[in-house]
Coordinates of C-alpha atoms and ligand atoms in Angstrom, one line a residue:
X258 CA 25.6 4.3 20.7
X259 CA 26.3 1.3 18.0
X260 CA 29.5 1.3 16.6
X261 CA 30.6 0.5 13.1
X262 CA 33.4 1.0 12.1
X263 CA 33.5 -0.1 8.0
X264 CA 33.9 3.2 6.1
X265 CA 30.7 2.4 3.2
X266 CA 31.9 5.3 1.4
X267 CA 35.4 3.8 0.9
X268 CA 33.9 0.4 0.0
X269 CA 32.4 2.0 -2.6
X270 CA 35.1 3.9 -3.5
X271 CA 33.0 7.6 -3.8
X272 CA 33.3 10.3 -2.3
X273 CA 31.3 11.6 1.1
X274 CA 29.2 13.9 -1.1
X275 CA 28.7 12.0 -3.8
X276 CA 25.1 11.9 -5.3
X277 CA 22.9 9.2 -5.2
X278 CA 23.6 8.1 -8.7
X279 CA 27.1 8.4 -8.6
X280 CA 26.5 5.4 -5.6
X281 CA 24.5 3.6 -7.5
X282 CA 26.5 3.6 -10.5
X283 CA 29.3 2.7 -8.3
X284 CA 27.7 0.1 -6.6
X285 CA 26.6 -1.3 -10.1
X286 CA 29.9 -1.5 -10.9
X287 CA 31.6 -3.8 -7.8
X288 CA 28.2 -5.5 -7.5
X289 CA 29.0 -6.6 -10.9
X290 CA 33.0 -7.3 -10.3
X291 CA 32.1 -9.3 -7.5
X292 CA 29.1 -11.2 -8.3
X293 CA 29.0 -15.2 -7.2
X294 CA 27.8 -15.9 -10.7
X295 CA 31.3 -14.8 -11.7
X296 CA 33.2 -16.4 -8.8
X297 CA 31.7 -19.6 -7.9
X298 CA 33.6 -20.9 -4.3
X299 CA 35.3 -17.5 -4.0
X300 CA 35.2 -16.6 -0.9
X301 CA 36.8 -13.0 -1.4
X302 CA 34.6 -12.3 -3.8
X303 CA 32.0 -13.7 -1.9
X304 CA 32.8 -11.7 1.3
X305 CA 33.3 -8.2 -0.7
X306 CA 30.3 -8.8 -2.8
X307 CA 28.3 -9.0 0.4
X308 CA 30.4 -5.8 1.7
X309 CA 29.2 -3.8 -1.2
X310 CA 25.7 -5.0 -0.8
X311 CA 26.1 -3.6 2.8
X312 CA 27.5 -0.1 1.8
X313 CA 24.5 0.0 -0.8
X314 CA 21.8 -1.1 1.3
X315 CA 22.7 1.9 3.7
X316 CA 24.3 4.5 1.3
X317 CA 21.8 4.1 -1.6
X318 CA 18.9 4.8 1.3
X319 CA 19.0 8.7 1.6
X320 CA 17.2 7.9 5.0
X321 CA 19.7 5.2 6.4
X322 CA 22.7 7.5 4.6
X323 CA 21.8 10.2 6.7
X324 CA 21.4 8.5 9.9
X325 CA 24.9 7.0 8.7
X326 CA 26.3 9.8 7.8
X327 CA 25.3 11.6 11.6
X328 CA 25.7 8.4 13.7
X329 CA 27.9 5.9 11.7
X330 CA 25.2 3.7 11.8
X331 CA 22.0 3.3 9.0
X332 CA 19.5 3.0 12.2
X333 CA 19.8 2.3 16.0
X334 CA 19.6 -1.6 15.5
X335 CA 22.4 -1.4 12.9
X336 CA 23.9 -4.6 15.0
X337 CA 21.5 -6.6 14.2
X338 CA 20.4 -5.6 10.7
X339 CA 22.5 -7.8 8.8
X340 CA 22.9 -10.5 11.5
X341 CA 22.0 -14.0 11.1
X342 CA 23.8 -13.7 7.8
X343 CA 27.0 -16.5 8.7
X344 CA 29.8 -16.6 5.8
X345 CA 28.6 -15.5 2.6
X346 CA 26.2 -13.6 0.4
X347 CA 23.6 -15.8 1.2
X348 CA 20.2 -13.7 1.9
X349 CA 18.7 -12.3 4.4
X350 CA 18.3 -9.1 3.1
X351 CA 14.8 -6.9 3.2
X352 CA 13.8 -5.3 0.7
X353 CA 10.9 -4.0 2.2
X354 CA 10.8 0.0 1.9
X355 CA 13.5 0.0 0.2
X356 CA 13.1 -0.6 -3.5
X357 CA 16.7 -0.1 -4.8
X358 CA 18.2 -3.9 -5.5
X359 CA 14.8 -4.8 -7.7
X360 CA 15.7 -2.8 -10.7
X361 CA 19.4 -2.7 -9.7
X362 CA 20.0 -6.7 -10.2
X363 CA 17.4 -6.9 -13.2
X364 CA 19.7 -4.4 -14.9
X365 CA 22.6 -6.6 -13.5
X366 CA 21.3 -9.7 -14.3
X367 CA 19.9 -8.6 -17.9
X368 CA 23.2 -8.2 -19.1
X369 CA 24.1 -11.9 -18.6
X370 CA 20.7 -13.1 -19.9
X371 CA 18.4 -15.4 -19.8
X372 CA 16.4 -15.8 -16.9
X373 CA 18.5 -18.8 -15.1
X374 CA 21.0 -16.4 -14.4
X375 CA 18.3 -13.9 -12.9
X376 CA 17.0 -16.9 -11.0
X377 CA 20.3 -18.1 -9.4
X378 CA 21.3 -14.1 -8.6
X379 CA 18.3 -13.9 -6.9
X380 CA 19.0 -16.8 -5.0
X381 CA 21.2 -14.3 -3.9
X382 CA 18.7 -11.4 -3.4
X383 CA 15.6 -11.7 -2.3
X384 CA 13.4 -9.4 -4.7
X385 CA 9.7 -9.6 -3.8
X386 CA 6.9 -11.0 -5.9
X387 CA 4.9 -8.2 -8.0
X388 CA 2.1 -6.4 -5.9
X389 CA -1.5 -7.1 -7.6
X390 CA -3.4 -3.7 -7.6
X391 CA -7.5 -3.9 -7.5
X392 CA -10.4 -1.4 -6.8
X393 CA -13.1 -2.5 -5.5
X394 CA -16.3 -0.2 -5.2
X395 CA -18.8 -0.5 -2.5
X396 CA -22.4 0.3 -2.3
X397 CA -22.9 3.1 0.9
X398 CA -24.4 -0.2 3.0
X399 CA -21.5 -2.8 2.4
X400 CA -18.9 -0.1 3.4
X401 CA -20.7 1.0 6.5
X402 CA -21.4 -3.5 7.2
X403 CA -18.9 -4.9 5.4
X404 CA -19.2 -7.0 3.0
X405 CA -17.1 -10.0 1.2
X406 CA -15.9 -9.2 -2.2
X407 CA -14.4 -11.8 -4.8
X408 CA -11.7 -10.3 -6.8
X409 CA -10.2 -12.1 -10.2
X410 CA -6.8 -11.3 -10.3
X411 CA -4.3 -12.7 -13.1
X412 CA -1.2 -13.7 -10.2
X413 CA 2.3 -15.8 -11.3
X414 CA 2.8 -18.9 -8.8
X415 CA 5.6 -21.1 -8.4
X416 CA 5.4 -23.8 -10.7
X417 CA 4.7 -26.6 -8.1
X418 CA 5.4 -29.8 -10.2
X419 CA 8.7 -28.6 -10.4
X420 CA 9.3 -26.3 -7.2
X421 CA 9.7 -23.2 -9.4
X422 CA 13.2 -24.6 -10.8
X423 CA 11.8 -25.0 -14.4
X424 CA 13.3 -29.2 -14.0
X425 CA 11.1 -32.1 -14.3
X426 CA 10.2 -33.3 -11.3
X427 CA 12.9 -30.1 -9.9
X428 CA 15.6 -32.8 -10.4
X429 CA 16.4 -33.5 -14.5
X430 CA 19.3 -31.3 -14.1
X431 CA 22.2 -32.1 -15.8
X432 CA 26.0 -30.4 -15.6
X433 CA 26.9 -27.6 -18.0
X434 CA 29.0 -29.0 -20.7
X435 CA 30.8 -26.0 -21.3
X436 CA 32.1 -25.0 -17.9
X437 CA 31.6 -28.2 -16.6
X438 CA 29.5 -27.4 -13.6
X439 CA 32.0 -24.5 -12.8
X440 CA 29.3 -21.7 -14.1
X441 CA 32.7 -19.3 -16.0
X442 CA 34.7 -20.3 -19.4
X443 CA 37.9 -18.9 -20.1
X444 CA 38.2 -17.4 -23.6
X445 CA 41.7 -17.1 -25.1
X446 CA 42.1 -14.5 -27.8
X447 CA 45.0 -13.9 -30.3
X448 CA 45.6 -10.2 -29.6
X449 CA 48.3 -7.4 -31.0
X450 CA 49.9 -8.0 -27.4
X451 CA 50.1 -11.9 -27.4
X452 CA 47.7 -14.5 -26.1
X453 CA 44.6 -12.7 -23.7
X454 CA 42.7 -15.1 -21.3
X455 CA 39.5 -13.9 -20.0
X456 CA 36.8 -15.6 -17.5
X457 CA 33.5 -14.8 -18.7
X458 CA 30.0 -15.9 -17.5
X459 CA 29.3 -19.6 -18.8
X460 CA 26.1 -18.6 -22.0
X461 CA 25.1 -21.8 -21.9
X462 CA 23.9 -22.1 -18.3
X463 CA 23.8 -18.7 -17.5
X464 CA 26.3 -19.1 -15.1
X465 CA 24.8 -21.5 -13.2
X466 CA 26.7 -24.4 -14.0
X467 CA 23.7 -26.6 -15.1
X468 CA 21.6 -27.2 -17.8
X469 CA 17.9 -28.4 -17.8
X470 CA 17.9 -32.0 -19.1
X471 CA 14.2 -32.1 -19.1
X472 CA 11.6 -29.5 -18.8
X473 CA 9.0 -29.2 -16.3
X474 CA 6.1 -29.8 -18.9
X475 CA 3.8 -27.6 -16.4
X476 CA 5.9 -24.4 -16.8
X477 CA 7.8 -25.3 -20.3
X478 CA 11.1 -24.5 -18.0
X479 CA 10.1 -21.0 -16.4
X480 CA 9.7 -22.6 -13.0
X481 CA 6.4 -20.1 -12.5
X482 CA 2.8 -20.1 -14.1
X483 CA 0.8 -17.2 -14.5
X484 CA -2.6 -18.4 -13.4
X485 CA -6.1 -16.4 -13.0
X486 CA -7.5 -16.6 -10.0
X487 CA -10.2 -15.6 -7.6
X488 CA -9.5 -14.2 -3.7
X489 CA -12.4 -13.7 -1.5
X490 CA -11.6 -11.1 0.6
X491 CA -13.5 -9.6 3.4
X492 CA -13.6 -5.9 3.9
X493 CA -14.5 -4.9 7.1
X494 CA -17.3 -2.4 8.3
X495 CA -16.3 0.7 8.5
X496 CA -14.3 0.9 5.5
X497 CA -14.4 4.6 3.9
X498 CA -13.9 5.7 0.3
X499 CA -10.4 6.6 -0.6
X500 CA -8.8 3.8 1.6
X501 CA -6.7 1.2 0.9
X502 CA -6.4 -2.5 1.8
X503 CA -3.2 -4.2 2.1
X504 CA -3.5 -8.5 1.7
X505 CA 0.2 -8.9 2.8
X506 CA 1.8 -11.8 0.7
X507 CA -1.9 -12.4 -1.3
X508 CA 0.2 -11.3 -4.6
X509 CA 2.1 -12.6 -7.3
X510 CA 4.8 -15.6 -6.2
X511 CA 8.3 -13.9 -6.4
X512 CA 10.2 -15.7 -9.3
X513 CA 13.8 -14.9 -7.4
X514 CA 12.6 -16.9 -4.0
X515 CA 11.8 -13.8 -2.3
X516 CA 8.8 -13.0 -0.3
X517 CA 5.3 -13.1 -2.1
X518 CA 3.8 -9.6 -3.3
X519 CA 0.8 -8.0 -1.6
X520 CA -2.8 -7.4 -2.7
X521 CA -3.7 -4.1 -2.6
X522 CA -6.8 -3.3 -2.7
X523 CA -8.4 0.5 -3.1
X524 CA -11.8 1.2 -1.8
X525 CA -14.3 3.4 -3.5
X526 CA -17.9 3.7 -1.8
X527 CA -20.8 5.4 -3.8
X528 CA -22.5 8.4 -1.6
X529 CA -26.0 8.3 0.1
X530 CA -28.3 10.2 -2.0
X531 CA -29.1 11.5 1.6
X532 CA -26.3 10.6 4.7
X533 CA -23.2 11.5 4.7
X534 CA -20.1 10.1 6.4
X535 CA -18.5 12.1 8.7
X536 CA -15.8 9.9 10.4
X537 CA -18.3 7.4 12.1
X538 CA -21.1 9.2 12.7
X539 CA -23.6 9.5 9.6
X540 CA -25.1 13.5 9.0
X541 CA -28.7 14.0 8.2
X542 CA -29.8 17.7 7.1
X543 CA -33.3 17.2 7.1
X544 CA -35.9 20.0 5.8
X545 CA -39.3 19.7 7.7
X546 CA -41.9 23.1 6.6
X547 CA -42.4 25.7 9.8
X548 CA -45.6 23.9 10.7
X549 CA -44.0 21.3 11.9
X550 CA -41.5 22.8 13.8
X551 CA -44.1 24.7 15.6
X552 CA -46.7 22.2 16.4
X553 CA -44.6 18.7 15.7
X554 CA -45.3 15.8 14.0
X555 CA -43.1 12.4 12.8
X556 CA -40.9 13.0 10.1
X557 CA -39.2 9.3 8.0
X558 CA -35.4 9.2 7.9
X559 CA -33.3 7.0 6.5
X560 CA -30.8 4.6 7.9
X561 CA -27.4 3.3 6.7
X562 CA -29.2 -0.3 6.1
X563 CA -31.7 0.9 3.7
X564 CA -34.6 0.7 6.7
X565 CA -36.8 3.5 7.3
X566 CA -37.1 5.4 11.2
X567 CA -39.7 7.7 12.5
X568 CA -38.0 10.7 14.0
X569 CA -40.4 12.6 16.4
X570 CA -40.1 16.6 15.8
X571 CA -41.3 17.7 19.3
X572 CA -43.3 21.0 19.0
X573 CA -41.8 24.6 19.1
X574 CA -38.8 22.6 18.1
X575 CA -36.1 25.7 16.6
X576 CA -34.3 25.7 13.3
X577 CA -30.7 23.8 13.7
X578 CA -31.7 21.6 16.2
X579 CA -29.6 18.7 16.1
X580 CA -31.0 15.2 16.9
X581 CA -28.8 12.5 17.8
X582 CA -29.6 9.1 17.2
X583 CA -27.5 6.3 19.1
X584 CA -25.6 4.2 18.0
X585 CA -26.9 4.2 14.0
X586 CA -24.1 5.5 12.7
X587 CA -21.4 3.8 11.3
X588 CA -19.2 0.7 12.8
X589 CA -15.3 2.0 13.8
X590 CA -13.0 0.0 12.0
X591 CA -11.4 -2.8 13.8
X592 CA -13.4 -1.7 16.8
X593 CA -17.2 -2.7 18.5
X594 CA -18.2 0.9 19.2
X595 CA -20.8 2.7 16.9
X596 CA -21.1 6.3 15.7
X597 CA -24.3 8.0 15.5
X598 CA -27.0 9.5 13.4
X599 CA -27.1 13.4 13.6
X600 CA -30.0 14.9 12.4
X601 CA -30.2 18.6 11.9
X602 CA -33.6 20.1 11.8
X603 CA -33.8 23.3 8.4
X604 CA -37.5 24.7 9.2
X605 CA -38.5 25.8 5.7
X606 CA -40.9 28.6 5.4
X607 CA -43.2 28.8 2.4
X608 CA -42.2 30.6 -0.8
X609 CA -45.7 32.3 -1.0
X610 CA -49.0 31.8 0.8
X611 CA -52.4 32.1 0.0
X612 CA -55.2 34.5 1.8
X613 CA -56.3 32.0 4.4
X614 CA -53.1 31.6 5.6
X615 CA -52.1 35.6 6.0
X616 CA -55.3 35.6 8.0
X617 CA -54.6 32.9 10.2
X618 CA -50.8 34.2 10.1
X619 CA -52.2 37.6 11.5
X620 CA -54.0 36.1 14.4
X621 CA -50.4 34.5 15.3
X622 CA -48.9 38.1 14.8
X623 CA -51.7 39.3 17.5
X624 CA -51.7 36.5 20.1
X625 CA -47.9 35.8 20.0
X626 CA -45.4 37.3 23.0
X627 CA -42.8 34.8 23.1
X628 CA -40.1 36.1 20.4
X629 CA -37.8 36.7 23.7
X630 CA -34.7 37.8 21.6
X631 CA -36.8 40.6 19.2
X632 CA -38.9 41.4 22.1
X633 CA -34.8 42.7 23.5
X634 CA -33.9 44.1 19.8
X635 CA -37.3 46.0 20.3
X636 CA -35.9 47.4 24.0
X637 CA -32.6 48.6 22.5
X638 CA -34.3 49.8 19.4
X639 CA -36.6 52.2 21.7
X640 CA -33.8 53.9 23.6
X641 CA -31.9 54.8 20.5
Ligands
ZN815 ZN1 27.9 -23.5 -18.2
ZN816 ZN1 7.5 -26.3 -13.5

């Protein structure tokens, strides 16, 4: 049983019941007290900023709450979960399934301005790059083979002339005059009570305690580039409508040096005027008139490539017969084996017939003996 024994509700400061937006507001609230920007080479700061972080990582998680909240502990591998992470706020968070700190530190960081202030906080945080959503829709034949699809999609990079810092050359940095380098001023006012000194956020750096001397002419300063661009992506056989490819880290660049987004891809696949999916084997219902159920005779079917097979209806063959066909069915995804073709036999029986036909139909009537199930109704009928 892992033990921890920091109370997250108490770093907080809210109570054990408190709601998920009372935590988050609360969390907004130190995150913000505390934030490097604010306290450059304060190591308090520094150590309760990444304390908060902690509480809200697990706290602002129903999920990882709960499992707190029962086993003081946010999951079984709680030791390691923030390990690796030395002195400091310094990263190593995920943010995967847990979308929380995104919108948190925009809000945060929106406040101070500017977007070298979000950059340097999310030197902090890593905040993933956006996800690029595409459909992509599939002809019946290139889900069932697969097929390779070219997708433009409109992504932001890193700027790489200027390794996404927005500096020429990621060096023509120069120190803030205004807080000399130290990223806070300290603003005296004249006040009913005397003389009030406060440490704000340095405007002209956003905190960061440098200025861009020159600008990266690639990205005019924004240290990323929005560029269109075209992925080739193979999509396996076997794909079905409805489903969903995930390109992990094919999306846009983050612009806080997190992780790249994904490209996620969802799959539509136009029907067969005549098969139809069914997992991976393909369903035939195929109509063939009574004549050819009782004396046979070769019937075309279609297969999944477009190509054309001759199914052989054996005579006497009975309605809702089902014939399978190896192996022509559809691919399993991520897998050699193949479904197969099922084939299921209607027998049709003429709306209306002509004279010829009744007479040859009452010769049948005559001759016939082999109707073993009415020949039993018959029996039962008899002894009623
Ligand atoms: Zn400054
Ligand atoms: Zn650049």
């Amino acid at each position: 049983m892992p033990t921890n024994n920091k109370d997250y509700y108490k770093i907080l400061g809210v109570e054990k019941g408190a709601s998920q937006d009372e935590i988050k507001s609360a969390y907004r609230k130190l995150a913000k007290l505390y934030h490097p920007d604010l306290h450059p080479n304060d190591k308090e700061a520094a150590s309760k900023f990444k304390e908060v972080n902690e509480a809200y990582e697990v706290l602002g998680d129903p999920n990882k709450r709960a499992n707190y909240d029962e086993y003081g502990s946010a999951n079984p591998n709680f030791n390691d979960f923030f390990g690796g992470n030395g002195g400091g706020f310094s990263g190593g968070f995920s943010t995967e399934g847990f979308g929380g700190f995104g919108d948190i530190f925009d809000d945060l960081f929106s406040s101070f301005g500017g977007s070298n202030s979000r950059r340097r906080g999310a030197s902090a945080v890593n905040v993933r790059g956006e996800d690029i959503v595409v459909d992509a829709s599939l002809s019946f034949k290139e889900a069932v083979f697969g097929c390779e699809k070219t997708f433009k999609v409109n992504k932001v990079e890193k700027c790489s002339a200027c390794s996404g810092t927005g500096a020429k050359d990621g060096r023509e940095f120069s120190t803030c005059p205004d807080c000399h380098g130290s990223g806070q001023v300290t603003i005296t006012q004249n006040t009913l009570f005397g003389r009030m000194t406060q440490v704000a956020p340095c405007k002209t750096c956003n905190a960061t305690g440098r200025i861009i001397k020159t600008k990266c002419s690639e990205c005019n300063g924004k240290g990323s580039i929005r560029n269109v661009q075209e992925i080739k992506v193979n999509i396996p056989a076997g794909i079905n409508d409805g489903q969903v490819i995930t390109m992990r880290g094919k999306g846009s660049a983050s612009i806080k040096s997190g992780p790249n987004g994904d490209l996620i891809i969802n799959i539509s696949v136009s029907p067969h005027p005549l098969l139809v999916r069914d997992g991976i084997n393909l369903l035939l219902e195929l109509p063939i008139p009574f004549t050819t159920a009782y004396l046979g005779g070769d019937v075309e079917i279609p297969l999944a490539d477009g190509s054309k097979y001759t199914l052989t209806i054996p005579p006497l063959t009975q309605p809702n017969t089902i014939f399978k066909i190896k192996n022509k069915g559809v691919k399993a995804l991520q897998r050699d084996n193949y479904g197969d073709l099922l084939v299921t036999v209607r027998v049709e029986f003429p709306k209306d017939a002509g004279r010829k036909e009744k007479e040859l139909m009452q010769d049948l009537v005559q001759s016939d003996n082999s109707y073993k199930k009415v020949k039993a109704y018959k029996d039962k009928m008899a002894k009623l």
